[in-house]
Tab-separated table of C-alpha atoms in Angstrom:
chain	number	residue	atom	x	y	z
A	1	UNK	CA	-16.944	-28.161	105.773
A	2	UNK	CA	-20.893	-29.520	104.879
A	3	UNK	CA	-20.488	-32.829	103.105
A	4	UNK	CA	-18.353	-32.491	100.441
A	5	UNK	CA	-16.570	-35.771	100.463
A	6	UNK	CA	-13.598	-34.193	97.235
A	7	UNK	CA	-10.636	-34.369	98.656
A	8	UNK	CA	-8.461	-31.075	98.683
A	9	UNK	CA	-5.170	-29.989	98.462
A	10	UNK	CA	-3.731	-27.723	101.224
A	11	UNK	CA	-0.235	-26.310	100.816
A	12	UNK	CA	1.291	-25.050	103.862
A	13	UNK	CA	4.654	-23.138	103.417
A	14	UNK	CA	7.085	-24.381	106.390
A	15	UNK	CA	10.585	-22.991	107.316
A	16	UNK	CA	11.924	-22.723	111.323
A	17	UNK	CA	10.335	-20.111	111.855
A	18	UNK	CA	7.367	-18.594	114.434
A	19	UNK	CA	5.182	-17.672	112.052
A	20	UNK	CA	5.431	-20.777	109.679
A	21	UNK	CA	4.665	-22.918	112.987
A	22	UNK	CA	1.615	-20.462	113.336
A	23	UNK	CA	0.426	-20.834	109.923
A	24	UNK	CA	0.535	-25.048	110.298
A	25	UNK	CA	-1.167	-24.317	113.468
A	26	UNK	CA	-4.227	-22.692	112.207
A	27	UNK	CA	-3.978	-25.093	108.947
A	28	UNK	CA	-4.701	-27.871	111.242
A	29	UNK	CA	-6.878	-26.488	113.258
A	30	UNK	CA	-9.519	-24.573	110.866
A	31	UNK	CA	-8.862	-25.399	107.254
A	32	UNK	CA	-7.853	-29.358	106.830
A	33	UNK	CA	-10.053	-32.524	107.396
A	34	UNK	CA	-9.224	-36.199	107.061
A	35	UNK	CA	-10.555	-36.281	103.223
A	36	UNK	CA	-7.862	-33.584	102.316
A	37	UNK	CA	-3.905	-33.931	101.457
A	38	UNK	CA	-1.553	-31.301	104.076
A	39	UNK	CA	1.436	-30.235	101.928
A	40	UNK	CA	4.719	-28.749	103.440
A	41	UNK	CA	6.749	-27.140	101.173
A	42	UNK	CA	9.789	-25.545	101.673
A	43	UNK	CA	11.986	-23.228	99.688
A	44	UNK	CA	16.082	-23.997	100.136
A	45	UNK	CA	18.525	-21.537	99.195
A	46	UNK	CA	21.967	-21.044	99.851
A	47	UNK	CA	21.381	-18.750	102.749
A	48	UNK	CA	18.660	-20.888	104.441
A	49	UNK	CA	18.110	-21.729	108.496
A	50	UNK	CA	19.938	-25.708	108.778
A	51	UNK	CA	16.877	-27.913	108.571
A	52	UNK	CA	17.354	-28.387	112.372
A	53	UNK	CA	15.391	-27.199	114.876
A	54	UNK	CA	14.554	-27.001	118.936
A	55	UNK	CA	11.479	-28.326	120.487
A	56	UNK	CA	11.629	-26.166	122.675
A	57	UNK	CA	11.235	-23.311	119.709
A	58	UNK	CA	7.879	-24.762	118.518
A	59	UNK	CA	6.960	-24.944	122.140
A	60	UNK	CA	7.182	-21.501	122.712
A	61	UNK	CA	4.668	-21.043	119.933
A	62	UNK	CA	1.908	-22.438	121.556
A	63	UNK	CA	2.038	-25.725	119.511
A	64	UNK	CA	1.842	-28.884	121.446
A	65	UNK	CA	4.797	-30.957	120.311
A	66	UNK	CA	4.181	-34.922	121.204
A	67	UNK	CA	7.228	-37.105	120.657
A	68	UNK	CA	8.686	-37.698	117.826
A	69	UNK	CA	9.540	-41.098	116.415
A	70	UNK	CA	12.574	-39.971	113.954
A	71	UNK	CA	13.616	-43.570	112.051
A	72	UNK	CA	16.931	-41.207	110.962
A	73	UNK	CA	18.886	-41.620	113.938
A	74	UNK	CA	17.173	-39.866	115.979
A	75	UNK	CA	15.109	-42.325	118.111
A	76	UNK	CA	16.530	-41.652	120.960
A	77	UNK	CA	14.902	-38.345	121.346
A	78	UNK	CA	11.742	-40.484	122.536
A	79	UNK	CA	13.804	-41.550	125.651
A	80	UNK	CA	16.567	-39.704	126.718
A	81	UNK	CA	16.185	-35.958	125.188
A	82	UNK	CA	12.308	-35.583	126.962
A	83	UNK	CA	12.113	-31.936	128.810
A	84	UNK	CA	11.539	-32.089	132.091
A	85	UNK	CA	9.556	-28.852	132.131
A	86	UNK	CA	7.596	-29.547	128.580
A	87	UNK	CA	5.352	-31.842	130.650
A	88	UNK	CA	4.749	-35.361	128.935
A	89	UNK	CA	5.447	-36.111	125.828
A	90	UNK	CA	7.040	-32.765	124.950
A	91	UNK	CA	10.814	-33.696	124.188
A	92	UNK	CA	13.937	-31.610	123.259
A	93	UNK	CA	16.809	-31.573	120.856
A	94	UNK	CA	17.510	-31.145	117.003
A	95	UNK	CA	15.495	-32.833	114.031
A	96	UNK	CA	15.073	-31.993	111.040
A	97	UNK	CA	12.240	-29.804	110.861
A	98	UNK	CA	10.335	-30.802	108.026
A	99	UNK	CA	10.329	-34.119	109.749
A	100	UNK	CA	9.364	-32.933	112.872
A	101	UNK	CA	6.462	-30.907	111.265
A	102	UNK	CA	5.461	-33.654	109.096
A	103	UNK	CA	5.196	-36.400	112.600
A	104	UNK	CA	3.590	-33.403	114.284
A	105	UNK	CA	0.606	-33.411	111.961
A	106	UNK	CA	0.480	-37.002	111.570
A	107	UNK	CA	0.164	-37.339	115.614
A	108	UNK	CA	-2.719	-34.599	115.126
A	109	UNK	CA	-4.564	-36.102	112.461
A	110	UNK	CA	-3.629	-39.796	112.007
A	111	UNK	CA	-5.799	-40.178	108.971
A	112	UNK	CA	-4.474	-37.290	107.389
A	113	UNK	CA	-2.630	-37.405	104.147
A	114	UNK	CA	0.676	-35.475	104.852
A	115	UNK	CA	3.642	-34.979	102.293
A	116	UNK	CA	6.950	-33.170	102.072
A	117	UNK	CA	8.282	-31.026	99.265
A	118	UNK	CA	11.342	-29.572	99.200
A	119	UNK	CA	12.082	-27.047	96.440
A	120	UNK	CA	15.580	-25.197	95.047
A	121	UNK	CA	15.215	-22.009	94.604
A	122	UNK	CA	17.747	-21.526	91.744
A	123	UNK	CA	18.073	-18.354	89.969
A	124	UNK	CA	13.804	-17.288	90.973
A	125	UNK	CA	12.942	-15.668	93.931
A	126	UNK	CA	10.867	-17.859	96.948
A	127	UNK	CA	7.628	-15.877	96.132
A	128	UNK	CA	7.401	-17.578	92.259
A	129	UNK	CA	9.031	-20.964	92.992
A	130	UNK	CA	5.812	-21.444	95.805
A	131	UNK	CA	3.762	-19.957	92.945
A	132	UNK	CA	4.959	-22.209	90.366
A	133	UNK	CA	4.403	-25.631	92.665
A	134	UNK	CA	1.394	-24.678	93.887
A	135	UNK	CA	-0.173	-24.076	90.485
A	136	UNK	CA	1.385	-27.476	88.825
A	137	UNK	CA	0.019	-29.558	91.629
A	138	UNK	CA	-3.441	-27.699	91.557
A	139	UNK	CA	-3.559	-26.783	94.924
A	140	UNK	CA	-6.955	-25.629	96.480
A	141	UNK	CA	-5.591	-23.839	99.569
A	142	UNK	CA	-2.654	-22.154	99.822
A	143	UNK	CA	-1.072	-20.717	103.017
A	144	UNK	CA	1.866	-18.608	104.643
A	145	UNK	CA	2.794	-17.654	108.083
A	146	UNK	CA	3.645	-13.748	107.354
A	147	UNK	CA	5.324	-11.585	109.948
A	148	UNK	CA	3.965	-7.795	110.116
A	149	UNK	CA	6.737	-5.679	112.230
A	150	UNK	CA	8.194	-2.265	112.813
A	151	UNK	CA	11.497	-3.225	111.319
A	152	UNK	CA	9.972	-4.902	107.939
A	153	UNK	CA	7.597	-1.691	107.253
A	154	UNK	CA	11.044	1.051	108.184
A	155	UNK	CA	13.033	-1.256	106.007
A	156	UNK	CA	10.362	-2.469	102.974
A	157	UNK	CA	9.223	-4.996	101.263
A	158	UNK	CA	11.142	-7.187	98.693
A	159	UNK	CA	10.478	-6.311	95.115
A	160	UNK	CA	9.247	-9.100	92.908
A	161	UNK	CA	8.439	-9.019	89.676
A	162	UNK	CA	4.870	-9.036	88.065
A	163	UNK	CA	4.020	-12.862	86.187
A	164	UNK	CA	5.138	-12.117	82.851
A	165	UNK	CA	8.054	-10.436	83.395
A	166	UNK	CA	6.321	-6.821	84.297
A	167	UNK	CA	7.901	-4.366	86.204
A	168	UNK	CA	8.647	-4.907	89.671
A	169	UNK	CA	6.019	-4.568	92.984
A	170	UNK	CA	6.981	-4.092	96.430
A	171	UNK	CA	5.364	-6.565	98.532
A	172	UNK	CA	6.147	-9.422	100.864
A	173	UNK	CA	6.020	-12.973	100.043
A	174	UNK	CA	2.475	-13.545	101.444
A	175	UNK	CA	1.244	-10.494	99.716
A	176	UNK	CA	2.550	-11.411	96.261
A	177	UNK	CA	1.090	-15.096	96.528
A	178	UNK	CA	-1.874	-14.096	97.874
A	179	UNK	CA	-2.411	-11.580	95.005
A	180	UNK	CA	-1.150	-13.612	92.179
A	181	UNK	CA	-1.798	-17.461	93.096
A	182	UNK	CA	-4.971	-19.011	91.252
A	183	UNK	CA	-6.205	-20.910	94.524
A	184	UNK	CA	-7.297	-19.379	97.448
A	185	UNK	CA	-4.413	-18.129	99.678
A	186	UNK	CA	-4.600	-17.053	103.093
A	187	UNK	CA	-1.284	-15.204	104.916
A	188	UNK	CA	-1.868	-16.160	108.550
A	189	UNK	CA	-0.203	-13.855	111.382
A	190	UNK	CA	-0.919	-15.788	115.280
A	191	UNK	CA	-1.339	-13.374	117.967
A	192	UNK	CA	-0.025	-14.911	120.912
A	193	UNK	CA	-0.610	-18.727	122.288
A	194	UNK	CA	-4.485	-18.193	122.685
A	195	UNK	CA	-5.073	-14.520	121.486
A	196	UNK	CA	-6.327	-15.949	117.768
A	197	UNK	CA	-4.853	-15.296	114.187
A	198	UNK	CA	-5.261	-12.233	111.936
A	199	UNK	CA	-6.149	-13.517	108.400
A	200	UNK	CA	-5.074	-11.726	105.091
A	201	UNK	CA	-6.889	-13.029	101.240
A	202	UNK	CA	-7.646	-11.386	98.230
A	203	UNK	CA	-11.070	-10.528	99.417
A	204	UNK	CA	-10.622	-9.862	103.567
A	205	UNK	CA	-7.743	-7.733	104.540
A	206	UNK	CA	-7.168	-8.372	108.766
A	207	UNK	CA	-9.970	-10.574	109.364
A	208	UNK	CA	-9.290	-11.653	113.204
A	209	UNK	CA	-9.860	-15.230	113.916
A	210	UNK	CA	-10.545	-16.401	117.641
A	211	UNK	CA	-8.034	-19.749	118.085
């Protein structure tokens, strides 16, 4: 990162999924130091995943999950929920995953600067509320887990509308911020547990990443 001592903004959109826990993973791994500020956002709506979430799920992303130290009631996860095949501290049960995520990169990088935004969706689609936050809070680095499979290409790509109201584009999520945001956005697929990441921006289209 050469010696550039400004501190930057990384945005990392989070939901239970595989390929947001991906997207944190190479966030933490290639893209933030301890000058910067990680932000998790994630976009509620009515027909959302429960903000709970397995362990055991992350685990089987390749993501190594130390214990979490929950103040909301879940402290006992620390003692009495630990998986006896996760290996040491590796633990089990439901949190709330933005927690989780949030203790996860805060165990990675303890000097880190790590905060939470939640956002409502409301009557816009998830593509322009993530545009929308990331542009107020001047963001420098924006990035998305996106999922690339036979069943999304047979059955399309959501149409969203153009800023300023123009007709409608299909595209995913990743591809509409990554062609409209004002920062840099990456859309991050991860092959595998060690096979690397394929990297989508504005300027590189499946630029392969070793992890």
């Amino acid at each position: 990162m050469g010696s550039d001592t400004t501190m930057r903004k990384v945005m990392v959109v989070v939901d239970p999924s595989r390929e947001a826990a991906g997207a944190l993973q190479y966030a933490l791994s290639h893209v933030v130091t301890e000058k910067d500020e990680l932000i998790l956002v994630h976009v509620e709506t009515q027909n959302s995943w429960k903000n709970t979430f397995s362990f055991s799920f992350l685990r089987r992303t390749g993501i190594l999950i130390p214990a979490v130290n929950n103040n909301n009631n879940n402290s006992s996860l620390n003692n009495s929920n630990q998986s006896s095949s996760g290996g040491e501290g590796m633990v089990e049960g439901e949190v709330d995953f933005l927690e989780a995520m949030r203790q996860l990169c805060e165990a990675a990088r303890p000097r880190l600067k790590v905060t939470v935004e939640r956002l409502q969706m409301g009557a816009k689609d998830k593509a322009s509320v993530i545009l929308f936050k990331s542009t107020a809070m001047s963001v420098d680095h924006l990035i998305i887990g996106q999922k690339k499979s036979l069943s999304s290409v047979l059955l399309g790509n959501t149409k969203y509308k153009k800023p300023g109201g123009l007709g409608p584009k299909s595209m995913d999520t990743a591809e509409y911020l990554i062609e409209y945001s004002k920062c840099n956005c990456v859309a991050v697929q991860k092959k595998g547990q060690t096979g690397g990441y394929l990297l989508n921006t504005k300027t590189q289209k499946n630029f392969w990443l070793l992890a």
